[in-house]
Coordinates of C-alpha atoms and ligand atoms in Angstrom, one line a residue:
X1 CA 233.7 93.7 -19.4
X2 CA 233.8 97.1 -17.7
X3 CA 231.2 98.9 -15.6
X4 CA 230.2 102.3 -16.8
X5 CA 227.6 104.3 -14.9
X6 CA 225.6 101.2 -14.4
X7 CA 225.8 100.1 -18.1
X8 CA 227.5 97.0 -19.5
X9 CA 229.4 98.1 -22.5
X10 CA 230.9 95.8 -25.1
X11 CA 232.6 96.8 -28.3
X12 CA 230.8 96.6 -31.7
X13 CA 232.5 93.4 -32.7
X14 CA 231.6 91.7 -29.5
X15 CA 228.0 92.6 -30.0
X16 CA 228.0 91.3 -33.6
X17 CA 229.6 88.1 -32.4
X18 CA 226.8 87.8 -29.8
X19 CA 224.1 88.4 -32.5
X20 CA 225.7 85.7 -34.6
X21 CA 225.7 83.4 -31.7
X22 CA 222.0 83.7 -30.9
X23 CA 220.8 83.9 -34.5
X24 CA 220.8 80.1 -35.1
X25 CA 218.4 79.9 -32.1
X26 CA 215.9 82.2 -33.6
X27 CA 216.7 85.0 -31.2
X28 CA 217.4 88.6 -32.2
X29 CA 218.2 91.8 -30.1
X30 CA 215.1 94.1 -29.8
X31 CA 217.3 97.2 -29.1
X32 CA 218.5 97.2 -32.7
X33 CA 214.9 97.5 -34.1
X34 CA 212.9 99.1 -31.3
X35 CA 212.5 102.6 -32.5
X36 CA 211.4 101.3 -35.8
X37 CA 208.9 99.0 -34.3
X38 CA 207.5 101.6 -32.0
X39 CA 207.8 105.1 -33.8
X40 CA 206.9 108.3 -32.1
X41 CA 203.9 108.9 -34.3
X42 CA 202.4 107.2 -37.4
X43 CA 204.5 107.1 -40.5
X44 CA 202.2 106.0 -43.3
X45 CA 203.9 104.5 -46.4
X46 CA 201.1 105.3 -48.7
X47 CA 201.3 108.6 -50.8
X48 CA 198.7 111.2 -51.4
X49 CA 197.4 110.6 -54.8
X50 CA 194.4 111.3 -57.2
X51 CA 193.1 109.1 -60.1
X52 CA 191.7 111.4 -62.6
X53 CA 188.7 109.4 -63.9
X54 CA 188.6 111.0 -67.2
X55 CA 192.2 109.7 -67.8
X56 CA 191.5 106.1 -66.6
X57 CA 188.0 105.7 -67.8
X58 CA 189.0 104.6 -71.3
X59 CA 191.3 101.8 -69.9
X60 CA 188.6 100.7 -67.5
X61 CA 186.1 100.4 -70.5
X62 CA 188.8 98.7 -72.6
X63 CA 189.2 95.9 -70.0
X64 CA 185.5 95.3 -70.6
X65 CA 186.5 93.8 -74.1
X66 CA 189.5 92.0 -72.8
X67 CA 187.9 89.2 -71.0
X68 CA 184.4 88.3 -69.7
X69 CA 183.3 89.2 -66.1
X70 CA 182.7 85.4 -65.6
X71 CA 186.3 84.5 -66.8
X72 CA 187.8 87.2 -64.5
X73 CA 185.3 86.3 -61.7
X74 CA 185.5 90.1 -60.9
X75 CA 186.7 92.5 -63.8
X76 CA 188.7 95.0 -61.7
X77 CA 191.6 97.4 -62.4
X78 CA 193.2 97.6 -58.9
X79 CA 194.0 101.2 -57.8
X80 CA 197.5 100.7 -56.6
X81 CA 198.8 103.5 -54.3
X82 CA 202.0 104.7 -56.1
X83 CA 204.0 104.1 -52.9
X84 CA 202.6 100.7 -52.5
X85 CA 202.8 99.1 -56.0
X86 CA 202.3 95.4 -56.2
X87 CA 200.6 95.2 -52.9
X88 CA 196.9 95.7 -54.0
X89 CA 196.5 98.5 -51.5
X90 CA 194.9 101.9 -52.1
X91 CA 195.8 103.1 -48.6
X92 CA 198.2 101.6 -46.1
X93 CA 195.3 99.4 -44.9
X94 CA 192.5 99.1 -47.5
X95 CA 192.2 97.6 -51.0
X96 CA 190.5 99.5 -53.8
X97 CA 189.7 98.9 -57.4
X98 CA 187.5 100.0 -60.3
X99 CA 185.1 97.2 -61.4
X100 CA 183.3 97.3 -64.7
X101 CA 180.3 95.1 -65.6
X102 CA 179.2 95.1 -69.2
X103 CA 175.6 94.9 -70.4
X104 CA 174.2 91.4 -70.2
X105 CA 177.0 90.2 -67.9
X106 CA 177.0 88.4 -64.5
X107 CA 179.8 88.3 -62.0
X108 CA 179.1 84.9 -60.4
X109 CA 178.0 84.4 -56.9
X110 CA 180.6 83.9 -54.1
X111 CA 181.2 84.8 -50.6
X112 CA 184.3 85.6 -48.5
X113 CA 185.3 86.7 -45.0
X114 CA 186.4 90.0 -46.3
X115 CA 183.8 92.8 -46.2
X116 CA 183.3 94.9 -49.3
X117 CA 181.8 98.3 -50.3
X118 CA 180.8 99.5 -53.7
X119 CA 180.5 103.1 -54.5
X120 CA 179.0 103.8 -57.9
X121 CA 180.9 106.0 -60.2
X122 CA 179.3 105.6 -63.7
X123 CA 176.3 103.9 -65.3
X124 CA 173.0 103.0 -63.9
X125 CA 170.8 99.9 -63.8
X126 CA 173.2 97.1 -62.9
X127 CA 172.5 95.3 -59.8
X128 CA 174.2 93.6 -56.8
X129 CA 172.4 90.8 -55.2
X130 CA 173.3 90.3 -51.4
X131 CA 172.1 87.1 -49.7
X132 CA 168.9 86.8 -51.7
X133 CA 168.1 90.4 -52.4
X134 CA 168.8 92.5 -55.4
X135 CA 169.5 96.2 -55.5
X136 CA 169.7 98.3 -58.7
X137 CA 172.6 100.8 -58.3
X138 CA 172.9 104.4 -59.3
X139 CA 175.8 106.8 -59.2
X140 CA 176.5 107.9 -55.7
X141 CA 174.9 105.0 -54.1
X142 CA 176.9 103.3 -51.3
X143 CA 176.4 99.5 -51.3
X144 CA 177.9 96.9 -48.9
X145 CA 178.5 93.3 -49.0
X146 CA 178.9 92.1 -45.4
X147 CA 181.5 89.5 -44.6
X148 CA 180.4 85.9 -45.6
X149 CA 177.2 87.0 -47.4
X150 CA 176.7 85.5 -50.9
X151 CA 176.8 88.1 -53.6
X152 CA 176.7 88.3 -57.4
X153 CA 176.5 91.3 -59.7
X154 CA 174.6 91.6 -63.0
X155 CA 173.8 94.2 -65.6
X156 CA 170.4 94.1 -67.4
X157 CA 170.9 97.7 -68.6
X158 CA 172.1 98.8 -71.9
X159 CA 175.2 100.6 -70.5
X160 CA 178.4 99.4 -68.8
X161 CA 178.6 100.2 -65.1
X162 CA 181.7 101.2 -63.1
X163 CA 182.0 101.2 -59.3
X164 CA 184.7 101.5 -56.8
X165 CA 185.3 98.4 -54.7
X166 CA 186.9 98.8 -51.2
X167 CA 187.7 95.7 -49.2
X168 CA 189.3 95.1 -45.8
X169 CA 191.6 92.4 -47.3
X170 CA 194.7 93.3 -45.4
X171 CA 192.9 93.5 -42.1
X172 CA 191.6 90.0 -42.6
X173 CA 195.0 88.8 -43.8
X174 CA 196.7 90.2 -40.7
X175 CA 194.6 87.7 -38.6
X176 CA 194.8 85.0 -41.2
X177 CA 191.0 84.8 -41.2
X178 CA 190.6 84.4 -45.0
X179 CA 187.8 82.0 -46.4
X180 CA 186.2 82.0 -49.8
X181 CA 183.4 79.9 -51.4
X182 CA 181.9 79.8 -54.8
X183 CA 178.2 79.1 -55.2
X184 CA 177.4 76.3 -57.8
X185 CA 175.4 78.6 -60.1
X186 CA 176.2 82.1 -61.4
X187 CA 173.4 83.6 -59.3
X188 CA 172.4 83.1 -55.7
X189 CA 168.6 82.6 -55.6
X190 CA 166.6 85.8 -54.9
X191 CA 164.3 85.3 -52.0
X192 CA 163.2 88.9 -51.2
X193 CA 161.8 91.7 -53.3
X194 CA 164.0 94.6 -54.2
X195 CA 163.9 97.4 -51.5
X196 CA 163.0 95.0 -48.7
X197 CA 166.1 95.7 -46.5
X198 CA 165.8 99.5 -47.0
X199 CA 162.1 99.6 -46.0
X200 CA 162.7 97.4 -42.9
X201 CA 165.8 99.0 -41.5
X202 CA 166.4 102.3 -43.4
X203 CA 163.4 104.5 -42.3
X204 CA 164.0 104.8 -38.5
X205 CA 162.1 101.5 -38.1
X206 CA 163.0 97.9 -37.4
X207 CA 161.0 94.6 -37.4
X208 CA 159.7 94.3 -33.8
X209 CA 161.8 91.2 -33.0
X210 CA 164.9 92.0 -35.0
X211 CA 168.1 90.7 -33.6
X212 CA 171.3 91.5 -35.4
X213 CA 172.9 88.4 -37.3
X214 CA 176.1 90.2 -38.2
X215 CA 178.4 93.1 -37.4
X216 CA 177.4 94.9 -40.5
X217 CA 174.3 97.1 -41.2
X218 CA 171.2 95.3 -42.4
X219 CA 170.8 98.1 -45.0
X220 CA 173.0 97.2 -47.9
X221 CA 172.2 100.2 -50.3
X222 CA 172.2 103.7 -49.0
X223 CA 170.8 105.6 -52.0
X224 CA 172.5 108.8 -53.0
X225 CA 169.2 110.6 -53.2
X226 CA 168.6 110.3 -49.6
X227 CA 172.1 111.1 -48.5
X228 CA 172.2 114.2 -50.7
X229 CA 168.7 115.3 -49.2
X230 CA 170.0 114.8 -45.6
X231 CA 173.1 117.0 -46.2
X232 CA 170.9 119.6 -47.9
X233 CA 168.5 119.7 -45.0
X234 CA 171.4 119.9 -42.5
X235 CA 172.8 122.9 -44.4
X236 CA 169.5 124.7 -44.0
X237 CA 169.6 124.5 -40.2
X238 CA 173.2 125.8 -39.5
X239 CA 176.7 126.7 -40.6
X240 CA 179.1 124.2 -42.0
X241 CA 181.5 122.5 -39.5
X242 CA 184.9 124.3 -39.9
X243 CA 186.8 120.9 -40.4
X244 CA 184.1 118.8 -42.2
X245 CA 181.6 121.1 -43.9
X246 CA 178.2 119.3 -43.9
X247 CA 179.4 115.7 -43.2
X248 CA 177.2 112.7 -42.3
X249 CA 178.4 109.2 -41.4
X250 CA 176.8 106.0 -42.7
X251 CA 175.6 104.1 -39.8
X252 CA 174.3 100.6 -38.8
X253 CA 170.8 101.4 -37.5
X254 CA 170.9 98.4 -35.2
X255 CA 173.7 99.8 -33.0
X256 CA 174.4 103.5 -34.2
X257 CA 178.0 102.5 -35.2
X258 CA 179.6 102.6 -38.5
X259 CA 177.8 100.7 -41.4
X260 CA 180.6 98.3 -41.7
X261 CA 182.8 96.8 -38.8
X262 CA 186.1 97.5 -40.4
X263 CA 185.5 100.3 -42.9
X264 CA 184.2 103.7 -41.9
X265 CA 182.3 105.7 -44.6
X266 CA 180.8 109.2 -44.7
X267 CA 179.5 111.8 -47.2
X268 CA 180.2 115.6 -47.0
X269 CA 179.1 118.6 -48.8
X270 CA 181.5 121.5 -49.0
X271 CA 179.8 124.7 -50.2
X272 CA 181.2 126.7 -53.1
X273 CA 184.4 128.5 -51.9
X274 CA 184.4 126.7 -48.6
X275 CA 187.9 125.8 -47.2
X276 CA 188.2 123.3 -44.4
X277 CA 190.5 124.0 -41.4
X278 CA 193.6 121.8 -41.1
X279 CA 192.9 118.3 -39.8
X280 CA 194.8 115.1 -39.3
X281 CA 193.6 111.6 -38.2
X282 CA 195.3 108.2 -37.8
X283 CA 193.1 106.6 -40.4
X284 CA 194.1 106.5 -44.0
X285 CA 191.4 108.2 -46.0
X286 CA 190.0 107.6 -49.5
X287 CA 187.6 110.0 -51.3
X288 CA 185.4 109.9 -54.3
X289 CA 184.1 113.2 -55.6
X290 CA 180.4 112.9 -56.8
X291 CA 179.8 116.5 -57.7
X292 CA 181.6 119.8 -58.1
X293 CA 185.4 120.3 -58.0
X294 CA 188.1 121.5 -55.7
X295 CA 191.5 120.5 -54.4
X296 CA 193.0 119.0 -51.2
X297 CA 196.3 120.1 -49.9
X298 CA 198.3 117.5 -48.0
X299 CA 201.4 118.4 -45.9
X300 CA 204.0 115.5 -46.0
X301 CA 206.1 114.9 -42.9
X302 CA 209.0 116.9 -44.3
X303 CA 206.8 120.0 -44.6
X304 CA 206.3 119.8 -48.4
X305 CA 202.8 120.3 -49.6
X306 CA 201.0 118.1 -52.2
X307 CA 198.0 119.5 -54.0
X308 CA 195.4 117.0 -55.2
X309 CA 193.0 118.6 -57.7
X310 CA 189.7 116.7 -58.0
X311 CA 186.3 116.8 -59.8
X312 CA 183.4 114.5 -60.1
X313 CA 184.2 110.8 -60.4
X314 CA 187.9 111.3 -59.3
X315 CA 189.3 109.0 -56.5
X316 CA 191.9 110.4 -54.2
X317 CA 193.9 109.4 -51.1
X318 CA 195.0 111.3 -48.0
X319 CA 197.2 108.8 -46.0
X320 CA 196.9 108.7 -42.2
X321 CA 198.2 111.4 -39.9
X322 CA 199.0 113.9 -42.7
X323 CA 197.7 117.3 -42.0
X324 CA 195.3 118.4 -44.9
X325 CA 192.7 120.8 -46.0
X326 CA 189.9 120.7 -48.6
X327 CA 189.0 123.7 -50.8
X328 CA 185.8 123.6 -52.8
X329 CA 185.9 125.6 -56.1
X330 CA 182.2 124.7 -56.7
X331 CA 179.7 123.1 -54.4
X332 CA 181.3 119.8 -53.9
X333 CA 180.2 116.5 -52.6
X334 CA 182.8 113.9 -51.3
X335 CA 182.3 110.3 -50.4
X336 CA 185.0 109.0 -48.0
X337 CA 186.1 105.7 -46.6
X338 CA 188.9 104.6 -44.1
X339 CA 189.9 102.1 -41.6
X340 CA 188.7 104.2 -38.8
X341 CA 185.9 101.7 -37.9
X342 CA 188.5 99.1 -37.1
X343 CA 190.8 101.5 -35.4
X344 CA 188.1 102.6 -33.1
X345 CA 187.4 99.1 -32.0
X346 CA 190.9 98.6 -31.1
X347 CA 191.3 102.0 -29.3
X348 CA 193.8 103.3 -31.8
X349 CA 191.8 106.2 -33.5
X350 CA 193.2 109.7 -32.8
X351 CA 192.5 113.0 -34.5
X352 CA 193.8 116.5 -34.3
X353 CA 191.8 119.6 -35.3
X354 CA 194.1 122.6 -36.0
Ligands
1HN401 C1 185.4 90.7 -54.8 O1 184.8 89.6 -54.3 C2 184.8 91.7 -55.4 O2 182.6 90.6 -55.2 C3 185.4 92.8 -55.9 O3 182.7 92.2 -56.5 C4 186.7 93.0 -55.7 C5 188.8 92.1 -54.8 C6 189.5 91.2 -54.2 C7 188.9 90.0 -53.7 C8 187.5 89.8 -53.8 C9 183.2 91.5 -55.6 C10 187.5 91.9 -55.0 C11 186.7 90.8 -54.6

């Protein structure tokens, strides 16, 4: 052993011998891995990517003839981020998939500790029932299934319906908090009329003695019509925000926070020819275009730019902490989801406006 400016220095072989000696005792040297464990800034593994709905639509519909919704439990083509194949992840944190329900089908009732959102892409007239209340869904509607609520889906309309599912599967898995139960019948009994929750909680009103029973919003369908109207009214009263255009977040009216405890959601309108200023945030973002077209330019850590062209019904991903801008070729409307809601609760969320 020699002393060198206060440091103890051993040669490489001596260090290796030491690692071999401690290994059987389930001990390992932190200094070999520290910089990887605690990087200087986020290094998302997910890739920026766009699913062109016109290209995948045929395959989603084909899955409708492959097996019944009942057999599949949920008939979904998982949207696997190309840099995270086989992990059932659309971003570094969230799960995403396209679910199809054919006319006359029922996706049987179950509940789980994961929270889910549905964002309707195609078709109209199918329903989700959440804890005894049905809601008929239309394109652009944002529907939530809070953790541990019984839910089933059905389609009494003549057309197939396709929606995007987003779940916090990996967040729940990180804490090993997974539970699932199946209801003995296909449908959980309906006990309240359609529209009950929206009337009680979605009009700036609340039952006089309401006390929250969950961390999620008591509203479980935020209809597109209303969201669109709100963005339009907002646009009449001022200029678009340079980074966001006219952007509104979906909130839980009971506490003013995000509608879901783990997944943040928003809708934005980018006027024709509007380009947003460069923005980056720690949450991994997913988008669904509901109207119009445009492109998103994402700068990778090595400085290369990836261009994601999008139009109505396309789903695209901007991984966390990557600088990006949106360019609207036409009046464009984008739904977005991310893990921001969970990050904020843990004090992790950061953003930079350039
Ligand atoms: C699930 O329960 C649904 O209820 C959709 O529609 C997708 C993906 C993984 C695990 C559970 C649904 C799901 C899911």
